[in-house]
Structures are given as C-alpha cells and as structure tokens.
Amino acid sequence: MMTAGRLLAFLLLNLLFLPFGWGQQGKPVKTTITKVGGGFTIMRNGQPYFIKGAGGTSNMEQLKAYGGNSIRTWSPYQADEILNKAQQLGLTVTLGLDVKTERHGFDYNDPVAVAKQKEYLRTVILKYKDHPALLAWGIGNELNLHYSNPKVWDAVNAIANMIHELDPNHLVTTMLAGINQKEIDYVKSKCPALDLIAVQVYGGLASVPEQLRKTGWNKPYIVTEWGPTGHWECLQTPWGASIEETSHEKAAVYKSRYEASIGQDKNCLGSYVFLWGQKQERTPTWYGLFTEAGEENEVVDVMHYLWSGKWPENRAPQLDSFLLDNRQAKDFIYLESGKTYPMEVFVRDPDGDKLRIRWELLQESTDLKEGGDREERPQALTGFIKNSTDDKGTLTAPSKEGAYRLFVYANDGNNNVATANIPFYVRSTLNKTSGRAYHFSPVPVWSDEFNYSGLPDKSKWSYDIGSLYDGWGNNELQYYMEASRSNSLVQDGVLKITAKKENKGGKSYTSARLTSKNKGDFTYGRFEVRAKLPRGRGTWPAIWLLPTNRKYGDWPNSGEIDILEHVGHDQDVVHISTHTQAYNHGINTQKTNKKKVSGVSDRFHEYRVDWTPAYIKGFVDEQEIFHVDNENKSFKEWPFDQNFHWLINLAIGGNWGGKEGIDDTIFPATFEVDYVRVYNLLE
C-alpha cells in the first residue's frame, strides 16, 4: 500500500495531466455499447472502456491510485459533490436513482404514486445529465427482492425511456438481485429501453456467465455488487449466526471468482466490487474492504492486482486461523458463563512488518435487515478479554446467556489489517445431558440400498395417494401415485421419484410419496440418506420423519423432523428443521437451519440427523448445520419420545415450493435416492 505522502503526490501528478475536457462542466462524455470480437464493449468518448469500479463513495483517492476507474452510488444524494470529486480524480460514476421498492411499501398499482416518482426522477436526470463524470444511470436497486407485482418493470421501462429522451449520451440499466429466469424474462419482454442489465451476486459470481446463458440473456451486462460469500449463503450455527470468512479467505474468493467470470466473459462490461468502504451488515467487517478506522484489508490488495496487473509494494497481513477454546468457528462453540477460555490467532505479514493485535467482543447483532438496509452496530463489551499478548489471550464468557461474537484485528503499522471473528453461544449452565456423547450402532438396523430393479420394496415402503387436505395442507399441485413405475422406480441402484406434467385427480402434475409407516418405525437413532435433488423452479423434494401413532395429537403437536428440504427457486440451499406445538413454521418459531451446498442437483450428497433423548443434530456431508436441545419442559417443545417413520417425496408448487411459480419446461423432474439407513442409538 502507498503511504499517505506517496498517495498525495500520485494524485497531484495525476490531476496535472488530466485531459482538458475533464475540467469543463456542462459537457457530457458520449457513452455507448458496441459489439466487438464476439462480445460487447463500452465506448466512452470513442475509446474502449472497461469498468474497474467499486460500490461506495469513500476512499476514492485510493481507488484511483490502485487502478480503479469508476464508482457506483445507490441514490443521487450528494451527487454534486460525488460527481465533481470523481471528475477531479479522473473517475466515472454510475449514478443510482432511488426508485422505491415493493418490500418497503411502494404500490406499483397506484398510478399517481408511480407518476409522481417518475417526475421526481426527471428533475434528477435534468440536473446531472451533462456532467462529464457521468457514465450510466442505475434505475433502483434490487427491485426484484421480495416483490410480487410485475408492474414494477413497466415503471422501469418508462423511466428508461424518459432518460433516453432527456439524455442521449449515457447508458441506462437496473440492478437485479441474483439471476433467475422470471426476472430475465420480464426484463426482456417489458424493459426494451434498457441498454444492459446489472446483476448483483456474491458466492455465485463464478457461475454468472453460465447462469445468464441458461436464461437466454446474450446481451451486455455489468456486475454492480459482488464480494465475499453472503451471510445468507454460508454455514450457520445452530443458533442462527452466520459464519464469516476471514479476510484471507475473502481475498482468495474475490480473486478466483472475478477471474472465472468478470475477467473473461466477453459480454461483461465490468463491475463494481462491494464495498469500497465500511458498513455494519451482520457484522462490522463482513462486506467492507476497509475497517471503521479506515484500515485496508487483504481484499484491497487483490483489487489492486486485478485492476492494475501488479500487487502493491506493501501487502496486508494474512490471517491463517483463529481459535477460541482451541476450536474454530465451524465447530459451533458453546461456552459456560463465567468460565475463562483461551483465544489465539495465527497471522503473518508478507513484508515482515510487526503486527499489532486488538480484540473486540460484541453481542450478536439482532438488528438484521435485508437488501443492504441500514443496521445498528452492537456496542463493544469490555472487561471480558484479559492477558492478551500479540496473538494470545483469554476470554471470560459473559454471565448473560445468549449469542456473542469475538473479533480480532491485526494491523501492520502501514494502515493494512487482517480480520476474523468467531460466533459463540453462552449458556448459563451447560446442559449436561446435551453434552453427553451418544453412540450409534456400527451397521444399520434398517435400510434400503436400492440394489434391485422395479417398484420399491413393498416390505419397507407404502404410498401416500392423491392430494388430500388441500394439497397435503400446503396447497401443493401434484397428485401422488400408488406403485406407478413412471413415478417411483428403482433402477441403476437408486430410487427415482419422478414428477410429470400430466393431469390426475384434478391436479396438473403427478409424483410419488413413499412412507415406511408400520414397516420402519423408530424412536431415536441415526437416520442417513444419500440423494441427488431435482433442479427447477417449482420443485420441492423432501426426506422427513413423522410420528407413527401421533401420541400428542395432530400436527404439529406430535412433531416433525425434516432431514432434507429444498425448493427449486432457491437452488443449492438445503434445509434441516424440526416442528412442534411450540416451535413450528405456522407461527414462525420453527427450529431450522440451512446451508448452501454446491451441486445438489449435479451429484449425490449425504444428509442425516442424529436423534437422541437430549438433542437432534442435522448434518450435510458430515458437517453439522443444525442442533436443537431437549429443553426438558413438555411435549409442546419436545414430542420426540415416540416412534417416527420415513417419508420421501417430490412435491410440486405449494406455499413454499411454488412461491416463485413453476417452470413447466423442467418436466419430467427426478429426485434420486441412493440409500436410506437407520442406525440404532446405543445406551
């Protein structure tokens, strides 16, 4: 990184040699898109222009010094100051237009409100359309996030048409949350006035070119937000805290994902990395490339390299691992209140700079928002960290039960920093029963390996038939068939449950649901399956357990254990849950967790639950992602002391599976199960 003096000298020299046109207010720089070499490129003032940008308006001098050339805003707030500063530095601006969202209460069925919004935006366009730093207009931000009214796209197109009438010199886009077929189809049919689209993705950045091709989008695009693995995509603790990557892990994924997508796709016109600054979103360090003190983390080094082709002279510290009680964050750490535990960080500096370590303890944030909305930062807790040396110390667990997060910062004295944090949960008294080490039989006591051909083994499986209780209580749209080879067949060593687009019993789809009721019923044990999930919007595969005799009454009183659920509109996100009278999705209190698992529809993965008298744990590919304890209160919290049986099914549509509609081009859709196994609980 540059020192302050060298940075200032660089910027002054840069300003001296800016083209004359930059100093002239009121003269727009013509920007267009042209087809070149099998792809597209931006032509700005007649010259090719690839966006090497960042989201955010702070630290613009560093962005320029490190090889960046553009910034992106989310609204026209302080646009005069931002555009003028960008012009002085030789940067361009994609200026955000603060179009209102349905999730914040705006009604696109209200023509008066829609017209009023458009007229407000007209004043913004007229004010800034001739600024020489302007590159493009961004209509709204993630208007497709939690929306239902497609009229928003009519409004977007009307705004785009207005911009082109008022400003023929600049590009117009809209920023989409993720990539899915529905929104791409809407944009193609309803928004012809857009010059390009802008997508915003995190963990899935590397697959953006392929995803866009699959949706049929073969036109230009930019990526206006990308960064670390998102808090909704990563591993979560049983108490719901997302596990953040270290700054070193982030640096690796920023580089690899950029090089796999933005760096090579000829239809991509550039990007804006997120966030060129700092903000509280789940944590104070998750998305910002800078700390609150203005320190630069290792991702800034990566952007310096990606933008300029060379690494900075002085590199940021690289944090290898961080331990609390000799455990990592992925070990799901529970601590006992009042007890003292060791903490240690392993960090190195590529330049041999002496590192200064600081620690911080926060309560887990409860001000959780979506779409980047502003969150309040938790206050730091003092007096719990003792005996800290450069890389070691002790933490005394707070007396108040609840979720916390321990942070570490390693500064090299040159404004560079490495960061990491560990979420943990404090229990006032650790549940001794929960802490018991249970064991299971080494071989299954009941299983189906599906190493035969034909219909499923009738000694182990029966069928739920039809579409009872208004689509099985979830408004599902399939009719479950009994012993139908076209819907449930064992072949090539796997069970294949196939959903088809065909009418039956007043429903538009057929499928199958297998049940082991009265043929495979168990209290406690390890329940394990290996499965490959169907792909496509509208599918809802599940492997789960229900009570055989409903000891405490109908659902949810007698409980439910979901070993695996997946909905096609949220590809690769798998869920494990339990439901009881006290904790169920009907009242939004269910015990649940999810995990992003790459390729669940491309290859087999292992899903399992360990059910004991004290707890139920859930695993994906041997990694624990779910944990619920027996609170030892009543059946309302813990009805799991009776026989349960298996269910395996592929539902179509319904309250959850059909939340974003059904893609009828995916049928037939097949759910494959390699084996189902039960291991006895050993006392």
XYZ file of C-alpha atoms in Angstrom:
683
model
C 0.000 0.000 0.000
C 1.070 3.592 -0.561
C 1.971 5.832 2.352
C -0.100 8.997 2.760
C 2.678 11.157 1.274
C 3.174 8.968 -1.787
C -0.569 8.754 -2.340
C -0.922 12.554 -2.249
C 1.974 13.004 -4.662
C 0.474 10.433 -7.020
C -2.890 12.171 -7.038
C -1.459 15.653 -7.575
C 0.582 14.395 -10.507
C -2.462 12.623 -11.889
C -4.571 15.772 -11.705
C -1.956 17.804 -13.582
C -2.210 15.520 -16.586
C -5.983 15.080 -16.775
C -7.403 15.668 -20.255
C -8.616 19.227 -20.770
C -12.215 18.082 -21.232
C -12.437 16.865 -17.639
C -12.203 20.418 -16.360
C -15.167 21.652 -18.377
C -18.522 21.463 -16.601
C -21.655 21.001 -18.713
C -20.071 18.901 -21.488
C -21.230 15.277 -21.323
C -18.985 12.470 -22.489
C -20.794 10.275 -25.003
C -21.053 6.640 -23.877
C -22.364 3.766 -25.982
C -22.124 -0.016 -26.237
C -20.789 -1.696 -29.335
C -20.357 -5.287 -30.436
C -16.695 -6.299 -30.620
C -14.996 -9.670 -31.098
C -17.919 -11.882 -30.263
C -18.866 -9.796 -27.233
C -19.536 -6.224 -26.215
C -17.595 -3.216 -25.003
C -18.367 0.257 -23.728
C -17.162 3.079 -25.952
C -16.623 6.267 -23.977
C -15.663 9.334 -25.951
C -14.845 6.954 -28.814
C -12.462 4.813 -26.736
C -12.995 1.321 -25.269
C -13.811 1.492 -21.578
C -13.938 -1.465 -19.161
C -15.408 -0.713 -15.752
C -12.939 -1.313 -12.915
C -15.188 0.010 -10.239
C -16.311 -0.123 -6.643
C -19.548 0.500 -4.817
C -19.265 3.379 -2.375
C -18.041 6.947 -2.399
C -15.398 6.918 0.337
C -11.679 6.347 -0.226
C -11.940 7.467 -3.854
C -8.308 8.570 -3.886
C -7.162 5.039 -3.065
C -9.418 3.591 -5.733
C -7.827 5.808 -8.362
C -4.309 5.141 -7.098
C -4.822 1.356 -7.173
C -6.069 1.230 -10.762
C -9.827 1.648 -10.385
C -11.731 3.930 -12.731
C -15.366 4.146 -11.614
C -17.694 4.296 -8.618
C -21.320 3.332 -8.174
C -23.921 5.039 -5.941
C -27.337 3.877 -4.752
C -29.027 7.282 -4.931
C -28.378 10.855 -6.128
C -27.771 12.002 -2.543
C -24.793 14.416 -2.546
C -24.403 13.757 -6.269
C -22.876 17.218 -6.945
C -20.028 16.580 -4.549
C -19.517 12.993 -5.696
C -19.538 13.755 -9.427
C -17.214 16.734 -9.039
C -14.725 14.762 -6.972
C -14.862 11.871 -9.439
C -14.205 14.316 -12.268
C -11.182 15.745 -10.465
C -9.761 12.259 -9.968
C -10.497 11.027 -13.482
C -13.189 8.584 -12.356
C -16.637 7.922 -13.772
C -19.914 7.401 -11.907
C -22.844 5.059 -12.351
C -25.395 7.207 -10.560
C -28.135 5.378 -8.699
C -31.727 6.540 -8.936
C -33.604 5.847 -5.710
C -36.623 4.065 -7.162
C -38.920 2.814 -4.410
C -39.355 -0.901 -3.705
C -42.411 -3.012 -3.028
C -40.760 -4.523 0.043
C -40.659 -1.022 1.566
C -44.360 -0.489 0.929
C -44.477 1.147 -2.517
C -47.541 0.159 -4.575
C -46.936 -0.151 -8.311
C -50.700 -0.500 -8.790
C -51.023 3.162 -7.754
C -50.654 5.202 -10.986
C -50.497 8.510 -9.117
C -47.570 7.362 -6.963
C -45.794 5.873 -9.984
C -46.203 9.101 -11.964
C -45.035 11.218 -9.025
C -41.898 9.096 -8.675
C -41.149 9.446 -12.383
C -41.480 13.221 -12.254
C -39.111 13.408 -9.290
C -36.587 11.388 -11.269
C -37.000 13.736 -14.222
C -35.597 16.565 -12.095
C -32.602 14.399 -11.148
C -31.857 13.489 -14.769
C -32.077 17.093 -15.927
C -29.755 18.234 -13.146
C -26.914 15.763 -13.758
C -27.232 14.547 -17.348
C -24.451 16.772 -18.692
C -21.864 16.137 -16.011
C -18.646 14.884 -17.650
C -18.049 12.262 -14.942
C -21.384 10.553 -15.539
C -21.151 7.083 -17.093
C -24.564 5.466 -16.587
C -27.868 5.637 -14.745
C -28.913 2.818 -12.416
C -32.685 2.553 -12.020
C -33.338 1.351 -8.482
C -31.567 -1.322 -6.502
C -32.788 -4.923 -6.369
C -36.376 -4.066 -7.261
C -36.975 -7.813 -7.611
C -36.139 -8.563 -3.965
C -39.281 -9.842 -2.203
C -41.649 -8.398 -4.773
C -44.788 -9.773 -6.424
C -46.070 -7.070 -8.777
C -44.572 -7.268 -12.305
C -45.780 -3.730 -12.980
C -42.513 -2.559 -11.450
C -40.877 -3.496 -14.765
C -43.340 -1.297 -16.668
C -42.261 1.572 -14.416
C -38.579 0.768 -15.017
C -39.084 0.865 -18.775
C -40.994 4.148 -18.579
C -38.142 5.673 -16.557
C -35.563 4.329 -19.034
C -37.476 5.813 -21.965
C -37.654 9.157 -20.185
C -33.903 9.097 -19.525
C -33.130 8.404 -23.188
C -35.371 11.297 -24.238
C -33.677 13.699 -21.819
C -30.151 12.289 -22.003
C -28.978 10.609 -25.233
C -25.370 10.383 -24.010
C -25.394 7.829 -21.219
C -26.275 4.200 -20.568
C -29.297 3.051 -18.588
C -29.556 -0.127 -16.504
C -31.328 -1.600 -13.488
C -29.737 -3.629 -10.699
C -31.119 -7.145 -10.166
C -30.739 -9.245 -7.024
C -29.320 -12.513 -8.322
C -30.148 -14.193 -11.616
C -33.341 -16.101 -12.246
C -35.444 -16.903 -15.254
C -38.537 -14.998 -14.172
C -36.831 -11.622 -13.873
C -34.774 -12.068 -17.045
C -37.960 -12.907 -18.956
C -39.684 -9.831 -17.547
C -36.769 -7.574 -18.431
C -36.593 -8.956 -21.971
C -40.314 -8.519 -22.581
C -41.113 -5.395 -20.555
C -37.895 -3.326 -20.499
C -36.600 -2.901 -24.079
C -35.426 0.633 -23.239
C -32.611 -0.665 -21.001
C -29.166 -0.668 -22.636
C -27.908 -3.515 -20.432
C -28.698 -5.270 -17.183
C -26.776 -5.164 -13.916
C -26.659 -8.219 -11.661
C -25.674 -8.474 -8.009
C -24.283 -11.786 -6.761
C -21.867 -12.970 -4.102
C -20.999 -16.629 -3.625
C -22.282 -17.446 -7.118
C -20.180 -14.909 -9.043
C -18.104 -17.526 -10.862
C -21.224 -19.069 -12.423
C -22.770 -15.788 -13.624
C -21.798 -16.210 -17.317
C -23.295 -19.710 -17.407
C -26.400 -18.668 -15.488
C -27.090 -15.797 -17.872
C -26.644 -18.017 -20.907
C -29.107 -20.524 -19.446
C -31.722 -17.791 -19.032
C -31.275 -16.785 -22.666
C -29.566 -13.458 -21.931
C -26.901 -12.970 -24.608
C -26.683 -9.199 -24.331
C -24.249 -6.995 -22.385
C -24.283 -6.787 -18.610
C -22.293 -5.480 -15.661
C -21.982 -6.751 -12.085
C -22.830 -3.880 -9.756
C -22.334 -5.766 -6.486
C -20.069 -8.708 -5.788
C -17.923 -9.651 -2.855
C -17.494 -12.266 -0.137
C -19.749 -15.228 0.398
C -23.041 -13.680 1.528
C -24.345 -14.119 5.057
C -27.356 -15.979 3.617
C -25.115 -18.377 1.664
C -22.639 -19.542 4.267
C -22.593 -22.012 7.124
C -24.740 -21.021 10.081
C -24.512 -22.043 13.715
C -27.418 -23.884 15.345
C -28.443 -20.583 16.981
C -28.625 -18.876 13.579
C -25.356 -16.902 13.460
C -23.727 -16.821 10.020
C -20.036 -17.733 9.954
C -17.973 -15.056 8.227
C -14.886 -15.753 6.141
C -11.580 -14.372 7.387
C -10.034 -11.520 5.401
C -7.562 -14.033 3.963
C -10.354 -16.362 2.835
C -12.204 -13.405 1.333
C -9.140 -12.332 -0.636
C -8.917 -15.793 -2.190
C -12.574 -15.958 -3.228
C -12.666 -12.383 -4.556
C -9.730 -13.176 -6.839
C -10.852 -16.610 -8.034
C -14.486 -15.640 -8.646
C -13.533 -12.462 -10.525
C -11.063 -14.270 -12.753
C -13.600 -17.010 -13.514
C -16.354 -14.607 -14.595
C -15.891 -10.845 -14.906
C -12.309 -11.269 -16.046
C -13.123 -13.481 -19.023
C -16.765 -13.136 -20.136
C -16.903 -11.046 -23.321
C -20.458 -9.958 -22.582
C -19.423 -8.464 -19.247
C -18.556 -4.768 -19.427
C -17.007 -4.597 -15.964
C -18.063 -4.470 -12.347
C -18.321 -2.638 -9.043
C -16.802 -4.509 -6.105
C -18.654 -4.261 -2.796
C -17.991 -2.414 -0.534
C -15.322 0.243 -1.044
C -15.766 1.472 2.491
C -17.236 0.056 5.717
C -20.719 -0.697 6.990
C -22.488 -2.754 9.620
C -24.259 -5.644 7.893
C -24.470 -8.720 10.116
C -21.017 -7.699 11.389
C -18.854 -4.554 11.089
C -16.378 -6.420 8.844
C -18.430 -8.668 6.567
C -18.674 -6.603 3.373
C -16.363 -3.627 3.775
C -12.873 -3.646 2.275
C -11.975 -1.088 4.953
C -12.455 -1.064 8.713
C -14.171 1.680 10.684
C -10.686 3.121 11.293
C -10.026 3.254 7.526
C -7.603 0.300 7.507
C -7.388 -1.695 4.258
C -7.795 -5.465 4.345
C -6.250 -8.065 2.051
C -9.088 -7.781 -0.483
C -7.812 -4.296 -1.349
C -4.515 -5.941 -2.356
C -6.477 -8.255 -4.638
C -8.366 -5.390 -6.272
C -5.080 -3.514 -6.764
C -3.813 -6.585 -8.623
C -6.993 -7.176 -10.650
C -7.227 -3.526 -11.712
C -3.555 -2.764 -12.359
C -1.952 -6.156 -13.000
C 0.513 -5.746 -10.138
C 0.499 -6.249 -6.397
C 1.036 -3.310 -4.012
C 4.522 -2.724 -2.659
C 3.395 -3.394 0.893
C 0.895 -6.223 1.388
C -1.767 -6.661 4.049
C -1.324 -9.223 6.845
C -2.643 -12.704 6.093
C -4.657 -14.431 8.804
C -4.419 -18.221 8.677
C -6.690 -19.241 11.560
C -8.421 -18.035 14.692
C -9.225 -20.210 17.713
C -11.432 -19.823 20.770
C -11.176 -22.601 23.348
C -8.910 -24.329 20.782
C -11.834 -24.515 18.368
C -12.722 -22.793 15.109
C -15.978 -21.027 14.243
C -17.234 -24.014 12.238
C -17.061 -26.142 15.426
C -20.149 -24.290 16.776
C -18.736 -23.116 20.092
C -20.800 -23.204 23.277
C -19.260 -21.638 26.393
C -20.336 -21.704 30.017
C -20.996 -18.328 31.609
C -18.266 -17.063 33.912
C -15.645 -19.553 32.752
C -12.385 -18.438 31.111
C -11.235 -19.765 27.745
C -8.036 -19.332 25.674
C -8.073 -17.450 22.390
C -5.346 -17.393 19.757
C -4.827 -16.008 16.273
C -2.327 -17.217 13.675
C -1.407 -14.358 11.357
C 1.642 -13.446 9.289
C 2.823 -10.397 7.395
C 4.304 -10.900 3.889
C 6.657 -7.945 4.392
C 7.803 -8.861 7.880
C 6.085 -5.862 9.448
C 5.491 -6.021 13.185
C 1.826 -6.714 13.845
C -0.328 -5.103 16.498
C -3.291 -7.198 17.600
C -6.532 -5.863 19.027
C -9.585 -7.799 20.210
C -13.251 -6.888 20.481
C -16.290 -8.643 21.951
C -19.809 -7.895 20.685
C -23.203 -9.373 21.310
C -24.548 -10.983 18.152
C -26.402 -8.373 16.122
C -30.183 -8.515 16.369
C -30.876 -5.555 14.068
C -30.935 -7.744 10.965
C -32.182 -6.281 7.686
C -32.270 -7.298 4.017
C -31.108 -5.783 0.759
C -28.365 -3.772 2.416
C -30.724 -1.716 4.590
C -29.045 0.159 7.421
C -28.306 -1.838 10.585
C -27.210 -0.665 14.021
C -23.787 -1.824 15.203
C -23.769 -3.634 18.573
C -21.841 -1.882 21.326
C -18.474 -3.331 22.302
C -18.397 -5.217 25.610
C -15.440 -4.500 27.853
C -13.766 -6.309 30.719
C -14.059 -9.851 29.366
C -10.723 -10.069 27.483
C -7.605 -10.454 29.625
C -3.901 -11.325 29.474
C -3.739 -10.553 25.777
C -0.330 -10.658 24.137
C 0.340 -10.120 20.477
C -1.503 -13.226 19.360
C -2.950 -14.837 22.506
C -5.264 -14.030 25.360
C -8.198 -15.239 27.409
C -11.901 -14.590 27.227
C -14.229 -14.846 30.194
C -17.688 -15.780 28.961
C -20.319 -13.169 29.920
C -22.868 -14.106 32.562
C -25.824 -13.292 30.323
C -26.923 -16.268 28.247
C -27.033 -15.615 24.529
C -25.129 -15.228 21.254
C -21.845 -13.316 21.020
C -19.036 -12.752 18.548
C -15.301 -12.346 19.222
C -13.322 -10.219 16.726
C -9.601 -9.921 16.099
C -7.752 -7.250 14.069
C -4.059 -7.455 13.115
C -2.553 -4.150 11.900
C 0.880 -3.917 10.256
C 1.524 -0.226 11.045
C 1.002 0.733 7.381
C -2.798 1.012 7.516
C -3.208 -2.623 6.449
C -5.222 -5.072 8.516
C -6.296 -8.706 8.773
C -9.662 -9.511 10.346
C -11.614 -12.519 11.609
C -14.356 -13.324 14.062
C -15.883 -16.302 15.848
C -19.558 -16.504 16.853
C -20.235 -18.394 20.080
C -23.130 -19.068 22.418
C -23.041 -18.670 26.188
C -25.136 -20.981 28.319
C -25.709 -20.120 31.954
C -25.326 -23.803 32.776
C -24.280 -26.203 30.073
C -26.877 -28.921 29.572
C -25.062 -31.971 30.863
C -27.451 -34.313 29.094
C -26.931 -32.405 25.849
C -23.189 -32.700 26.291
C -23.362 -36.471 26.634
C -21.540 -38.414 23.947
C -24.127 -40.708 22.363
C -23.116 -43.598 20.135
C -24.861 -45.451 17.349
C -24.675 -48.993 16.032
C -21.838 -49.523 13.534
C -24.131 -51.125 10.969
C -27.693 -50.188 10.009
C -30.579 -51.932 11.727
C -32.904 -50.991 8.871
C -32.047 -49.833 5.365
C -32.879 -49.850 1.697
C -29.818 -49.803 -0.551
C -31.991 -49.867 -3.708
C -29.762 -52.531 -5.243
C -32.643 -54.112 -7.138
C -34.905 -53.136 -10.038
C -38.598 -52.406 -10.264
C -41.058 -50.917 -7.804
C -39.801 -50.002 -4.299
C -39.645 -52.905 -1.831
C -43.236 -53.285 -0.563
C -41.999 -54.823 2.674
C -40.448 -51.454 3.524
C -42.499 -48.884 1.638
C -46.128 -47.912 1.175
C -47.566 -44.882 -0.634
C -49.470 -41.788 0.273
C -52.024 -41.371 -2.502
C -53.796 -38.425 -4.046
C -53.721 -34.793 -2.942
C -55.508 -34.747 0.382
C -56.199 -31.849 2.730
C -56.000 -29.136 0.061
C -52.694 -30.287 -1.412
C -51.414 -32.030 1.738
C -52.029 -28.867 3.740
C -49.551 -26.815 1.702
C -51.576 -26.106 -1.468
C -49.311 -28.451 -3.427
C -50.244 -29.130 -7.043
C -49.230 -32.776 -7.518
C -51.251 -35.991 -7.301
C -49.271 -38.743 -5.580
C -49.487 -42.056 -7.447
C -49.539 -45.528 -5.936
C -46.992 -48.104 -7.207
C -46.552 -46.368 -10.556
C -43.321 -47.198 -12.390
C -43.460 -43.849 -14.150
C -43.369 -42.023 -10.803
C -41.433 -44.294 -8.400
C -38.934 -46.773 -9.796
C -35.778 -48.440 -8.504
C -33.267 -48.540 -11.325
C -29.479 -48.475 -11.690
C -29.036 -48.758 -7.921
C -31.139 -45.723 -6.980
C -34.741 -44.883 -6.170
C -36.106 -42.451 -8.744
C -39.149 -40.372 -7.833
C -40.304 -38.556 -10.943
C -42.763 -35.671 -11.203
C -44.535 -35.302 -14.532
C -46.677 -32.648 -16.165
C -49.903 -34.607 -16.544
C -53.444 -34.300 -15.226
C -54.668 -36.619 -12.495
C -57.335 -36.211 -9.836
C -57.873 -32.571 -10.634
C -54.152 -31.783 -10.358
C -51.777 -30.781 -13.149
C -48.829 -32.924 -12.054
C -48.180 -36.468 -10.859
C -45.453 -37.587 -8.459
C -44.920 -40.037 -5.572
C -44.566 -40.076 -1.802
C -43.118 -43.173 -0.142
C -43.686 -43.879 3.547
C -42.283 -46.527 5.904
C -45.201 -46.239 8.349
C -45.722 -49.539 10.211
C -42.845 -51.013 8.200
C -39.948 -48.981 9.521
C -40.730 -47.089 12.731
C -38.130 -45.911 15.236
C -37.591 -43.954 18.438
C -34.105 -42.386 18.403
C -31.234 -43.291 16.115
C -29.101 -42.052 13.255
C -31.102 -41.505 10.066
C -28.971 -41.219 6.950
C -29.689 -40.799 3.235
C -27.685 -40.073 0.107
C -29.581 -38.180 -2.543
C -29.403 -36.068 -5.689
C -32.072 -33.374 -5.948
C -34.142 -32.254 -8.940
C -33.442 -28.870 -10.474
C -36.078 -26.364 -11.458
C -38.450 -23.712 -10.190
C -41.489 -25.293 -8.551
C -39.857 -28.496 -7.280
C -39.955 -29.285 -3.558
C -38.191 -32.569 -2.653
C -38.174 -33.699 0.971
C -36.926 -36.529 3.165
C -38.514 -36.391 6.605
C -39.938 -38.186 9.629
C -43.458 -38.120 11.091
C -44.882 -39.723 14.269
C -46.464 -43.112 13.624
C -49.173 -43.016 16.321
C -49.351 -39.263 16.956
C -49.007 -39.640 20.705
C -49.767 -35.958 21.381
C -52.335 -35.320 18.662
C -52.327 -33.978 15.123
C -49.622 -31.831 13.523
C -47.694 -30.049 14.888
C -48.336 -31.368 18.417
C -46.673 -34.745 17.842
C -43.720 -33.306 15.964
C -41.922 -33.491 12.632
C -38.244 -33.948 11.748
C -37.089 -32.722 8.328
C -33.816 -34.349 7.301
C -33.755 -32.547 3.959
C -35.850 -29.958 2.148
C -35.019 -27.992 -0.986
C -37.045 -25.608 -3.140
C -36.116 -25.116 -6.778
C -36.398 -21.342 -6.733
C -33.550 -21.257 -4.173
C -31.158 -23.634 -5.887
C -28.493 -25.409 -3.785
C -29.845 -24.191 -0.427
C -30.807 -27.192 1.709
C -32.791 -27.039 4.951
C -32.969 -29.172 8.109
C -35.782 -28.446 10.609
C -37.950 -29.678 13.433
C -41.546 -28.695 14.179
C -43.502 -28.960 17.449
C -46.513 -27.292 19.007
C -44.280 -24.579 20.485
C -41.890 -24.323 17.547
C -43.349 -24.576 14.042
C -43.445 -22.685 10.763
C -47.139 -21.886 11.175
C -46.220 -19.405 13.893
C -42.714 -18.745 12.543
C -40.940 -20.294 15.528
C -39.644 -23.470 13.883
C -36.192 -24.732 14.734
C -34.378 -24.708 11.417
C -31.141 -24.041 9.600
C -29.966 -24.028 6.014
C -26.760 -24.395 4.071
C -25.655 -23.526 0.554
C -24.321 -26.778 -0.914
C -22.802 -26.551 -4.368
C -24.145 -29.009 -6.918
C -27.013 -30.683 -5.029
C -28.672 -31.355 -8.389
C -25.481 -32.472 -10.120
C -24.196 -35.109 -7.710
C -25.174 -37.061 -4.627
C -24.765 -35.599 -1.142
C -25.260 -37.175 2.271
C -27.944 -35.877 4.637
C -28.536 -37.144 8.163
C -29.957 -36.458 11.604
C -28.810 -37.875 14.924
C -31.861 -38.130 17.211
C -31.245 -38.782 20.906
C -33.242 -38.159 24.108
C -31.237 -34.972 24.641
C -30.876 -33.429 21.195
C -31.409 -33.672 17.455
C -28.470 -32.746 15.267
C -28.518 -32.342 11.470
C -25.630 -32.869 9.064
C -24.835 -32.321 5.396
C -21.836 -34.254 4.093
C -20.736 -34.961 7.677
C -20.815 -31.256 8.612
C -23.186 -30.314 11.422
C -25.510 -27.473 10.442
C -28.442 -27.984 12.830
C -28.839 -28.556 16.569
C -31.866 -28.433 18.843
C -31.817 -29.441 22.512
C -34.478 -31.102 24.614
C -35.487 -28.292 26.979
C -36.989 -30.854 29.383
C -40.246 -28.892 29.650
C -43.202 -30.623 27.983
C -44.351 -32.338 24.789
C -45.090 -28.873 23.368
C -41.347 -28.305 22.999
C -40.181 -31.940 22.714
C -42.622 -34.581 21.415
C -39.686 -36.655 20.174
C -40.090 -39.620 22.524
C -42.195 -41.870 20.290
C -41.928 -43.860 17.062
C -41.402 -41.909 13.840
C -41.325 -43.201 10.245
C -39.762 -42.123 6.949
C -41.348 -40.102 4.143
C -39.661 -39.454 0.791
C -41.474 -37.301 -1.737
C -41.232 -34.816 -4.559
C -43.886 -32.112 -4.244
C -44.663 -29.541 -6.929
C -45.667 -25.981 -6.141
C -47.301 -25.241 -2.835
C -46.928 -22.437 -0.340
C -43.138 -22.701 -0.318
C -42.165 -24.719 -3.387
C -44.377 -22.623 -5.664
C -43.568 -19.266 -4.104
C -41.985 -18.044 -7.351
C -44.136 -20.064 -9.727
C -43.477 -23.279 -11.652
C -41.299 -23.685 -14.727
C -43.150 -26.256 -16.837
C -40.129 -26.732 -19.112
C -38.320 -28.776 -16.409
C -40.615 -31.794 -16.500
C -40.154 -34.653 -16.062
C -38.162 -33.831 -12.902
C -36.483 -36.659 -10.985
C -35.429 -36.986 -7.349
C -32.814 -39.743 -6.853
C -32.038 -41.558 -3.572
C -29.009 -43.840 -3.360
C -29.767 -45.334 0.050
C -31.775 -44.910 3.264
C -30.251 -46.184 6.549
C -31.138 -46.259 10.222
C -28.561 -46.931 12.967
C -29.675 -47.797 16.493
C -28.937 -45.487 19.396
C -26.656 -47.319 21.828
C -27.123 -46.583 25.523
